[in-house]
Coordinates of C-alpha atoms in Angstrom, one line a residue:
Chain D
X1 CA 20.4 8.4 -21.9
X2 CA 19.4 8.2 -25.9
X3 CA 19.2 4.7 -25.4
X4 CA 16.8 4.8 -22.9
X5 CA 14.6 7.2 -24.4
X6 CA 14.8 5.1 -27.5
X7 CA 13.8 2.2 -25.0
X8 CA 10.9 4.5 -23.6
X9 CA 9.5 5.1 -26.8
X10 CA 9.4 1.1 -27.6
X11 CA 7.8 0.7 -24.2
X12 CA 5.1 3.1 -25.6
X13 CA 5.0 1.8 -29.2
X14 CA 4.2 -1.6 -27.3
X15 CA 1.8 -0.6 -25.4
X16 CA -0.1 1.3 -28.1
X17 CA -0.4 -1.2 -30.4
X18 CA -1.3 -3.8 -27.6
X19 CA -4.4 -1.5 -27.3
X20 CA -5.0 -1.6 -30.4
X21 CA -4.5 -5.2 -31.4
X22 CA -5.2 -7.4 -28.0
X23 CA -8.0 -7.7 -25.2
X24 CA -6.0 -7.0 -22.3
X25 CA -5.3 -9.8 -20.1
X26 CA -7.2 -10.0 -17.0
X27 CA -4.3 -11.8 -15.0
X28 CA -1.6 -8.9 -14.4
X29 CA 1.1 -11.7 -14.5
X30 CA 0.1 -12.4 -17.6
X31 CA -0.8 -9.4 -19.2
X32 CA 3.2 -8.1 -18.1
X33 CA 4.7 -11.3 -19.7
X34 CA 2.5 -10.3 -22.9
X35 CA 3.9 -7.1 -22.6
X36 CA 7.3 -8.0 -21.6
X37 CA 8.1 -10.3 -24.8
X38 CA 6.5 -7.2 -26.9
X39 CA 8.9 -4.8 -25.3
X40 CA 11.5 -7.6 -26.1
X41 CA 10.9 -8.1 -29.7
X42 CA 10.7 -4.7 -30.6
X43 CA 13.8 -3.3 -29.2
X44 CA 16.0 -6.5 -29.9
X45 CA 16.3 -7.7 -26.4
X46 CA 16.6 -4.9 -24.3
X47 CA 14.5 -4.2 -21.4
X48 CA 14.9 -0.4 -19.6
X49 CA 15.4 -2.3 -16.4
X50 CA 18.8 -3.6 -18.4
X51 CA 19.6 0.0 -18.1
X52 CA 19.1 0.5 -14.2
X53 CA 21.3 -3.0 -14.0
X54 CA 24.2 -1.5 -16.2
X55 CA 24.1 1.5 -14.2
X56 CA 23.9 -0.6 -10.6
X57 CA 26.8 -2.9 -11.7
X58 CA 29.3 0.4 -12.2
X59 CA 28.2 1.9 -9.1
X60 CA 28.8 -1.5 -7.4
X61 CA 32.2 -2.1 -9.1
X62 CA 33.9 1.6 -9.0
X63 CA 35.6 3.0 -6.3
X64 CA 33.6 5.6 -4.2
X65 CA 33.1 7.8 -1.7
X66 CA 35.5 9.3 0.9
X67 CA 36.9 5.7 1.3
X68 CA 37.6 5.2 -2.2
X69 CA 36.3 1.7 -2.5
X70 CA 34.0 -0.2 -4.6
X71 CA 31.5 -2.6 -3.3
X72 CA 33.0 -5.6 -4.0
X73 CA 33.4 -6.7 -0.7
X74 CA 29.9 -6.2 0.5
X75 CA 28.3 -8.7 2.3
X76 CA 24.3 -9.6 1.2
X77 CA 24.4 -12.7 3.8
X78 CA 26.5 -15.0 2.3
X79 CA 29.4 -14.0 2.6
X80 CA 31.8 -10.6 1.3
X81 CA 31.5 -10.5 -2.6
X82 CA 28.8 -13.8 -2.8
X83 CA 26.2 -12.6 -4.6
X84 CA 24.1 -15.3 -6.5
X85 CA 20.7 -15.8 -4.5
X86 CA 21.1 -13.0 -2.1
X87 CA 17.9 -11.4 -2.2
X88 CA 15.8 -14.0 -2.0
X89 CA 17.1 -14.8 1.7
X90 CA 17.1 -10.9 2.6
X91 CA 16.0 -9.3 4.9
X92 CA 18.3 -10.6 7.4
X93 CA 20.3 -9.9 10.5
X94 CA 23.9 -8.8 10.0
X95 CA 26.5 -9.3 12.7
X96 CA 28.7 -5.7 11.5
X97 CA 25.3 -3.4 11.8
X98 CA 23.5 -5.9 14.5
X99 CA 20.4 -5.2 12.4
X100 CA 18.0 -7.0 10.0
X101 CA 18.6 -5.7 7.0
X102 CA 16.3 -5.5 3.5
X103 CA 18.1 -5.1 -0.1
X104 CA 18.0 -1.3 0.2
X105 CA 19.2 -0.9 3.7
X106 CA 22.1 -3.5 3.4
X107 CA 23.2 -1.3 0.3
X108 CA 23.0 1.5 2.2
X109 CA 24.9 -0.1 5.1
X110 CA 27.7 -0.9 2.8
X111 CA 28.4 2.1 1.3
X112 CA 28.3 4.2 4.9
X113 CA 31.0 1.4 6.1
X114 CA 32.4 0.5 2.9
X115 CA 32.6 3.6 1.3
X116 CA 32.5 6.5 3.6
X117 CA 29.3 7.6 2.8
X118 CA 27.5 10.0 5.1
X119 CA 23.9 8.5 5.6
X120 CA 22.2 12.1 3.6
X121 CA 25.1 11.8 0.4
X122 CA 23.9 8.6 -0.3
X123 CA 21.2 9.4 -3.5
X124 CA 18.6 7.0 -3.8
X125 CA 18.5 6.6 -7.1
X126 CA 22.3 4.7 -6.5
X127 CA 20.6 2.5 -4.2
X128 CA 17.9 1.7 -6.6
X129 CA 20.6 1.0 -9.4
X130 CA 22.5 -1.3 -6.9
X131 CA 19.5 -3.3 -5.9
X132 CA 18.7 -3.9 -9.8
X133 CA 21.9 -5.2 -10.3
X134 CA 22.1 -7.5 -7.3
X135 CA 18.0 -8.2 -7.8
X136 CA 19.9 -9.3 -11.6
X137 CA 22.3 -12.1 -10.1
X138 CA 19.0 -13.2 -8.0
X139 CA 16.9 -13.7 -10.9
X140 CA 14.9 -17.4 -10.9
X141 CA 16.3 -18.6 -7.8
X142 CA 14.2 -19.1 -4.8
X143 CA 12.7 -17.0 -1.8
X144 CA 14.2 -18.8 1.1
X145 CA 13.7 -16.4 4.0
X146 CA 13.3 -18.0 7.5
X147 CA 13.2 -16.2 10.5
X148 CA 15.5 -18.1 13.1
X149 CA 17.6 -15.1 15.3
X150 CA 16.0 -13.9 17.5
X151 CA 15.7 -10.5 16.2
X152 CA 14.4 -11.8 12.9
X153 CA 11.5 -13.6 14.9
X154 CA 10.7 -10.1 17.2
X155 CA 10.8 -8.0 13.8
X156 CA 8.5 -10.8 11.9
X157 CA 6.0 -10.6 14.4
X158 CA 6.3 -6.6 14.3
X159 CA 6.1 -6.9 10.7
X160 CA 3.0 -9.0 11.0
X161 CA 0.9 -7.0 13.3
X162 CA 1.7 -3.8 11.3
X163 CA 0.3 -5.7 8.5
X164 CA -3.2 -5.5 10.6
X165 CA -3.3 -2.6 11.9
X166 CA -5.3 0.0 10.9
X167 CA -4.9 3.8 11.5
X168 CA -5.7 7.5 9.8
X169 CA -8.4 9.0 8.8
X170 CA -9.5 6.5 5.9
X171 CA -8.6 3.4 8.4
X172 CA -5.9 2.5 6.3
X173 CA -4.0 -1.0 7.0
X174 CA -2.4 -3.3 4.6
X175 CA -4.6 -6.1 5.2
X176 CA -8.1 -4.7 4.3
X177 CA -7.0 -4.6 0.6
X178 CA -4.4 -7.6 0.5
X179 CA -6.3 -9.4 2.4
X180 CA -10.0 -9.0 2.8
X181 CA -10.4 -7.8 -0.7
X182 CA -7.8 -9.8 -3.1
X183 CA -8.8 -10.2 -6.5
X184 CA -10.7 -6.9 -6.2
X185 CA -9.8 -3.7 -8.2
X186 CA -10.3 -0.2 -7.4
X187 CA -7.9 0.8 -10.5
X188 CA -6.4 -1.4 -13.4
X189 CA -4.7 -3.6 -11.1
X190 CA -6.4 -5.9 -8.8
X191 CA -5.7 -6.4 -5.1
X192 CA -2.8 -9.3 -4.7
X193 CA -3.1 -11.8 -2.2
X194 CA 0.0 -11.2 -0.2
X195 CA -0.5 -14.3 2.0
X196 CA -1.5 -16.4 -0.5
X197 CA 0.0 -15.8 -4.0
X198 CA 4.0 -15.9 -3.2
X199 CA 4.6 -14.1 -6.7
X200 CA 3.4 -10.8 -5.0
X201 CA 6.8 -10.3 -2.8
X202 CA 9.2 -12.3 -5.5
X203 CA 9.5 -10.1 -8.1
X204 CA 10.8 -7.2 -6.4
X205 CA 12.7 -4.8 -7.4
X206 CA 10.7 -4.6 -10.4
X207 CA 10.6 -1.9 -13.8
X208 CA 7.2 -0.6 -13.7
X209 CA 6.0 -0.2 -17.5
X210 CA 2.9 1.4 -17.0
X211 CA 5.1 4.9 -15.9
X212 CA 8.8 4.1 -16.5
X213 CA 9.8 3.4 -13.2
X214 CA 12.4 1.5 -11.1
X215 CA 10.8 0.4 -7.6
X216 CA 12.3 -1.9 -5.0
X217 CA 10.4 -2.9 -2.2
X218 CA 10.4 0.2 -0.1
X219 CA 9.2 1.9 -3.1
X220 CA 5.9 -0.1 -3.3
X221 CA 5.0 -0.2 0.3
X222 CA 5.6 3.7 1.0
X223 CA 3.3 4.0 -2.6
X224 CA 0.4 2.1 -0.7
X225 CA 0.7 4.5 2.0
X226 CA 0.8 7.5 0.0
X227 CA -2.6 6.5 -2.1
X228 CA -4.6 6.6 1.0
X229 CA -2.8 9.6 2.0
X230 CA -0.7 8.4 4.6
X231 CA 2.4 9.7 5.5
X232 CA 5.0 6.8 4.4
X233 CA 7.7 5.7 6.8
X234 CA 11.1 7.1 5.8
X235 CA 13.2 4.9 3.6
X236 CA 15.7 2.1 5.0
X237 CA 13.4 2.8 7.9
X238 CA 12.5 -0.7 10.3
X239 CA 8.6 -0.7 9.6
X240 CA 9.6 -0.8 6.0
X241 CA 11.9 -3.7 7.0
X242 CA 9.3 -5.4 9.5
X243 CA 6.8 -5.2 6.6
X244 CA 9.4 -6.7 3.7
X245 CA 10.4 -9.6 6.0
X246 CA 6.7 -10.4 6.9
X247 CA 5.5 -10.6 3.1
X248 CA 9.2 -12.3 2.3
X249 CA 8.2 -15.0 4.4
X250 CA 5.0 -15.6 3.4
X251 CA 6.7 -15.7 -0.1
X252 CA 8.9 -18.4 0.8
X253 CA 9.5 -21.1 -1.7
X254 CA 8.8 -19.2 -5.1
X255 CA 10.7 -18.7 -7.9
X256 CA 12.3 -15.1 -8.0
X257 CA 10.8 -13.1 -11.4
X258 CA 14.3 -10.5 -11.2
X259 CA 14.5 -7.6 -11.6
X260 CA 10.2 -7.5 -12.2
X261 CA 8.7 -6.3 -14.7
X262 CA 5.0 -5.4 -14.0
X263 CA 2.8 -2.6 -14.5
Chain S
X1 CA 6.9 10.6 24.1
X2 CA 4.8 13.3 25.9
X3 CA 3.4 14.2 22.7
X4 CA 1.5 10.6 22.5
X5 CA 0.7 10.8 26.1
X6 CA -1.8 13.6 26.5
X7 CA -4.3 12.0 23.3
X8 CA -3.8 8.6 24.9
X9 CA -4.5 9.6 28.5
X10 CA -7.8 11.5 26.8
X11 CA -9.0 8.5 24.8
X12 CA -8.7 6.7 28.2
X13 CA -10.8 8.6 30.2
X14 CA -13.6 8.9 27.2
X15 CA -13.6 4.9 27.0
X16 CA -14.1 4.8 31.0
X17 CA -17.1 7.8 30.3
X18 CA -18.6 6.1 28.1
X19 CA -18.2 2.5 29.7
X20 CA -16.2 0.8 27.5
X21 CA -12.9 -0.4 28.8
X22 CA -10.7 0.1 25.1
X23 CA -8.3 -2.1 24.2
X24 CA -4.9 -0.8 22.9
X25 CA -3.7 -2.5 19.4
X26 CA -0.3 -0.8 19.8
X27 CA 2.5 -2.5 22.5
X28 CA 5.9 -0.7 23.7
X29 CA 7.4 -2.9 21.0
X30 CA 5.4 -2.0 18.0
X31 CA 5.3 1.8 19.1
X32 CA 9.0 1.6 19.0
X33 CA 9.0 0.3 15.5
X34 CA 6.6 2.8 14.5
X35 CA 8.4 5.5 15.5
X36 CA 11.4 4.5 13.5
X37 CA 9.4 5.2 10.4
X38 CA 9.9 8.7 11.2
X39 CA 7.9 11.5 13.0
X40 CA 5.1 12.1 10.6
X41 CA 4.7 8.5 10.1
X42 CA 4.4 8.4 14.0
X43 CA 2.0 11.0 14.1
X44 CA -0.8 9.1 12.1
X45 CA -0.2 5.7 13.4
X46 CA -0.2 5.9 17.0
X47 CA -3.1 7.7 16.8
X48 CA -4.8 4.6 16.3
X49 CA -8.2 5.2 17.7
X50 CA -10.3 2.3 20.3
X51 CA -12.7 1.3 16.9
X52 CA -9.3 0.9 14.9
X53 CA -7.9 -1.4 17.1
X54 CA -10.6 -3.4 17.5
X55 CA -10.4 -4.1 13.9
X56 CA -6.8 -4.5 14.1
X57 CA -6.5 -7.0 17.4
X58 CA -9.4 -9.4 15.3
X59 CA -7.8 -9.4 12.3
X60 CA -11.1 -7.0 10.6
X61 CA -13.3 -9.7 11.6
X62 CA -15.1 -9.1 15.0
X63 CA -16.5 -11.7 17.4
X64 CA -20.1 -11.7 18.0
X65 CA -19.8 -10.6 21.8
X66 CA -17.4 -7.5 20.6
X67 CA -19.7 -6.8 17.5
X68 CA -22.9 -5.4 19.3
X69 CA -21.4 -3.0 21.5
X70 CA -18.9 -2.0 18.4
X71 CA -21.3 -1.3 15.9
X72 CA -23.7 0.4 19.1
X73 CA -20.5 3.1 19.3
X74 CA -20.1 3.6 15.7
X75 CA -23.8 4.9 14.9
X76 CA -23.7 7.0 18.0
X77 CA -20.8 8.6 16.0
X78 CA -23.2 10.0 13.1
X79 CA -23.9 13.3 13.0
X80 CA -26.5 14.8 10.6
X81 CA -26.6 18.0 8.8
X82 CA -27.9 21.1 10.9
X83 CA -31.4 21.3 9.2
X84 CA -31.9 17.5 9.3
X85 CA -32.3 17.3 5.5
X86 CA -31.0 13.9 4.0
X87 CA -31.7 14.7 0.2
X88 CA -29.0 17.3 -1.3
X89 CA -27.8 18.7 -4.5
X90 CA -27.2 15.9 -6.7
X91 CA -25.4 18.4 -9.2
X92 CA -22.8 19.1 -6.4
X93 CA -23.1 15.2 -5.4
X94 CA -21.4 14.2 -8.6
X95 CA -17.7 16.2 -8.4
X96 CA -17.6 14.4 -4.9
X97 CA -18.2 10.9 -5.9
X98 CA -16.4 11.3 -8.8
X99 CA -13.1 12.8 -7.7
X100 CA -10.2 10.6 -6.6
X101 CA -9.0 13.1 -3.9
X102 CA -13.0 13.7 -2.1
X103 CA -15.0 10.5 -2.0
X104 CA -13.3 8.6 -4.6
X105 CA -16.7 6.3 -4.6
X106 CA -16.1 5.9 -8.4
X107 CA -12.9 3.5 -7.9
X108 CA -14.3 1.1 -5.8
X109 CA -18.3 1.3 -6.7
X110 CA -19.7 1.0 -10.5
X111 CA -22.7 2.9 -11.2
X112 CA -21.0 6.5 -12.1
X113 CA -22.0 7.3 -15.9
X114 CA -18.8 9.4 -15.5
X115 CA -16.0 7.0 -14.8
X116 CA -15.4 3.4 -15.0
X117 CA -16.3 1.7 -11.5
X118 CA -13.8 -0.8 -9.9
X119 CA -15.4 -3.8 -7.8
X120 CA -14.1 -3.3 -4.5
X121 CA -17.6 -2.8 -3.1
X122 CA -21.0 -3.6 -4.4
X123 CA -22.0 -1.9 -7.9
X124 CA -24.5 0.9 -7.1
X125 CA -25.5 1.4 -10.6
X126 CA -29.4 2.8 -10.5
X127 CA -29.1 2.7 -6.9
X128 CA -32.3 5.4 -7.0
X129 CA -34.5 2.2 -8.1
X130 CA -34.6 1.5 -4.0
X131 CA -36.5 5.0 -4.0
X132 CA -36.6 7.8 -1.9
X133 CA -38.2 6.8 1.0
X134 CA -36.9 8.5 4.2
X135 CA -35.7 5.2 5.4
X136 CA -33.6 4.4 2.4
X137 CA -32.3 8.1 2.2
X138 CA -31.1 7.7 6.5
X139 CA -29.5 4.3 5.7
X140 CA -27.2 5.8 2.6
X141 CA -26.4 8.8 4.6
X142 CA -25.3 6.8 7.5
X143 CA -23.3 4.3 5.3
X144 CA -21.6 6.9 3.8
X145 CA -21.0 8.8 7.4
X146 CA -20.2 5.9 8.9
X147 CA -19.4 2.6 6.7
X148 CA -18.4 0.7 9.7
X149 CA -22.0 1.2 11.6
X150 CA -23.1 -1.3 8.9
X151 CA -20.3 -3.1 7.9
X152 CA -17.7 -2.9 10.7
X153 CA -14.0 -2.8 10.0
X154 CA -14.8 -2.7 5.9
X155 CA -12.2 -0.9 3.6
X156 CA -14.3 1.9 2.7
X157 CA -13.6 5.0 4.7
X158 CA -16.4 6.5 7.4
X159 CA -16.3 9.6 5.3
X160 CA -18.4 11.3 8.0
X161 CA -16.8 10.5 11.1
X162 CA -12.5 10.0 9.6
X163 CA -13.6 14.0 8.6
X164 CA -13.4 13.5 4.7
X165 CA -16.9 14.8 4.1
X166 CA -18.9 17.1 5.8
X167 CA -22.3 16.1 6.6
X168 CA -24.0 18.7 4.0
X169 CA -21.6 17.3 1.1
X170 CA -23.0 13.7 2.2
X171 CA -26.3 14.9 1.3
X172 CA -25.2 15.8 -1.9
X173 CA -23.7 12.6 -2.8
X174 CA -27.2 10.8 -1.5
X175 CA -29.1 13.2 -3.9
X176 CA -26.4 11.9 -6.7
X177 CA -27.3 8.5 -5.9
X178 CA -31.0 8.5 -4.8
X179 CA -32.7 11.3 -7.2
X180 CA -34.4 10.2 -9.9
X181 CA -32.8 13.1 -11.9
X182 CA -29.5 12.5 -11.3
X183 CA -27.5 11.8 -13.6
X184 CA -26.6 8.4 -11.8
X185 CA -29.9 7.3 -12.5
X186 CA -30.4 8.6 -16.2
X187 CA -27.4 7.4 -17.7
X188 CA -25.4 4.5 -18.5
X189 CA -22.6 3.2 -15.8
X190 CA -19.3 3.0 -17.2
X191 CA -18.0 -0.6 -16.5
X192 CA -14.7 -2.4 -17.6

């Protein structure tokens, strides 16, 4: 843990002086890149998501759990073990579960089947680890996800009208601010353009540097929830998965940034 | 189930009282999915109300023929304080547009000498110059009771009629923005 705090501190160092020194950029993308080669330079080559990644590949490598088994033989969709590319074709339907699954949920799969977990042992903070890690063996390859199954299609088209809909008392829906007001800010960041701008889905997981923290997916949507005070839909639940496979698609054909690094 | 039904059944028969035939948003499919998000999840969601789904079937932009009877409903929703006075307490105006957890205007609107707008909506910054005539002081109550009356399906909340503000704190946030001795109007807007 020193090292990380010693990582933290860097993080902050860099930031501070950026402050100081530089106009901040206006494009996000860019302004993280800035900030990533900062981080970079001043802590010779570390990043804290490094950290979640070291911590995700031991998790995925020891043996665990009632079961006693390691990870290894998970399979992320192509094939037990096969890990290169995998998250840029997930979510997915799986055969063993006969679900589509996301990153998180086909983690979480594995360890209940592989390992012996109980669903309420599993901490997600290990799930979050594991998904850096595999996110890690994903980095710059492409977002290839097509719906074909059938049950891919249904939970696209789910996933898509969830996008629209609107509900609760501030008549919250996804596409009012991703949408019908990209570009716009009502904060630092500006409103991505989900459909548009495939770099929005493709660089998740992701290290958040603005607060230290290691999101995947789940994390973000369930975060746009909560700011307009909506109750979030439980994690590895399917309108989190509907949701990831709709903006996945629409992502299709971009370069994965893995794991992220944004603010 | 029976939970949803009784609200649904109820929102019916108002549509058929009030002659509107309402369209649901939300199929047997999509309420399944919703419900897997879990029960408080649920809750909100499937509550989706007629005006909601309207937005949500067109995608937030409404054809003309649905438009005029949409926007008809929504200023029949407004409801204005007990003693019919528009103009407020500008003083108690200011915590409310400047608090993230009441209106929140700040983040989307410049114009607040106290934080630094964001763009999501059009800067208000000396939005007194338009004067306190009573028509300008019913139109900025009304778009803060109900956004969508003016601009249907829009991202800013009907702060009025979701329940977020009640109809005296509205005229405290007009007084922040229409008195000429607010401090809205008297000092500099914060901007990026």
């Amino acid at each position: 843990m020193g090292r990380f705090w010693r990582l933290v501190g860097a993080a902050v160092l860099a930031l501070f002086s950026l402050v100081v020194l530089a106009q901040e950029e206006d494009d996000p993308v860019k302004e993280a890149e800035k900030q990533k080669k900062q981080l970079l330079e001043q802590s010779g080559g570390i990043l804290p998501s490094d950290l979640y990644v070291e911590q995700g590949e031991q998790l995925f490598k020891t043996k665990r759990g009632p079961k006693n088994a390691s990870l290894e033989a998970c399979d992320f969709g192509r094939g037990p073990g096969k890990l290169e590319g995998v998250v840029g074709r997930l979510p997915r339907y799986f055969f063993d579960t006969r679900k589509v699954e996301d990153l998180d949920s086909r983690i979480r799969s594995c360890m209940i089947r592989l390992q012996g977990f109980q669903p309420q042992e599993i901490k997600r903070s290990d799930v979050v680890s594991i998904a850096f890690y595999i996110a890690s063996l994903s980095n710059e390859q492409p977002v290839a996800v097509r719906p074909l199954m059938p049950q891919e299609k249904k939970l696209y088209q789910l996933g898509e009208q969830l996008f629209y809909l609107r509900a609760g008392p501030r008549d919250m829906g996804c596409a009012t601010c991703h949408v019908s007001y990209v570009g716009k800010r009502a904060g630092v960041l500006p409103y991505s353009d989900i459909l548009k701008d495939k770099r929005a889905a493709s660089h998740w997981p992701a290290f958040r540097y603005s607060n230290d923290q290691a999101w995947t997916m789940a994390d973000r949507i369930r975060a746009c929830y909560s700011n307009l005070s909506m109750p979030a839909p439980d994690f590895y639940s399917e309108p989190i998965i509907a949701l990831t496979l709709f903006m996945n698609v629409q992502a299709s054909g971009a370069q994965m940034d893995l794991p992220g690094f944004i603010r | 189930m029976r939970r949803f039904y009784l609200p649904t059944l109820l929102l019916m028969l108002l549509g058929l009282a009030s002659g509107q035939t309402s369209q649901s948003y939300i199929n047997a499919e999509l309420q399944r999915l919703i419900q897997a998000g879990g029960q408080n999840y649920a809750n909100v969601l499937l509550k989706q109300a007629p005006d909601q789904a309207l937005c949500s079937i067109h995608r937030n932009k409404l054809p003309a023929e649905v438009l005029g009877p949409f926007i008809e409903e929504q200023r029949k929703s407004i409801k204005y304080p007990a003693d019919g006075k528009l103009l407020g307490d500008w003083k108690q105006g200011e915590p409310i547009f400047n608090t993230l957890a009441r209106g929140n205007c700040f983040s989307c609107h410049v114009g607040s000498p106290l934080n630094i707008g964001g763009n999501v909506g059009p800067s208000l910054e000396k939005y007194g110059q338009r004067g306190t005539s009573e028509a300008i002081q019913k139109y900025t109550y009304e778009v803060i009771y109900n956004t969508w009356a003016y601009f249907p399906c829009t991202v800013m909340y009907r702060f009025g009629h979701g329940g977020l503000l009640k109809p005296e704190e509205i005229t405290h946030v007009v007084a922040y923005l229409l008195d000429p001795a607010s401090d809205f109007n008297t000092k500099p807007a914060l901007k990026r």
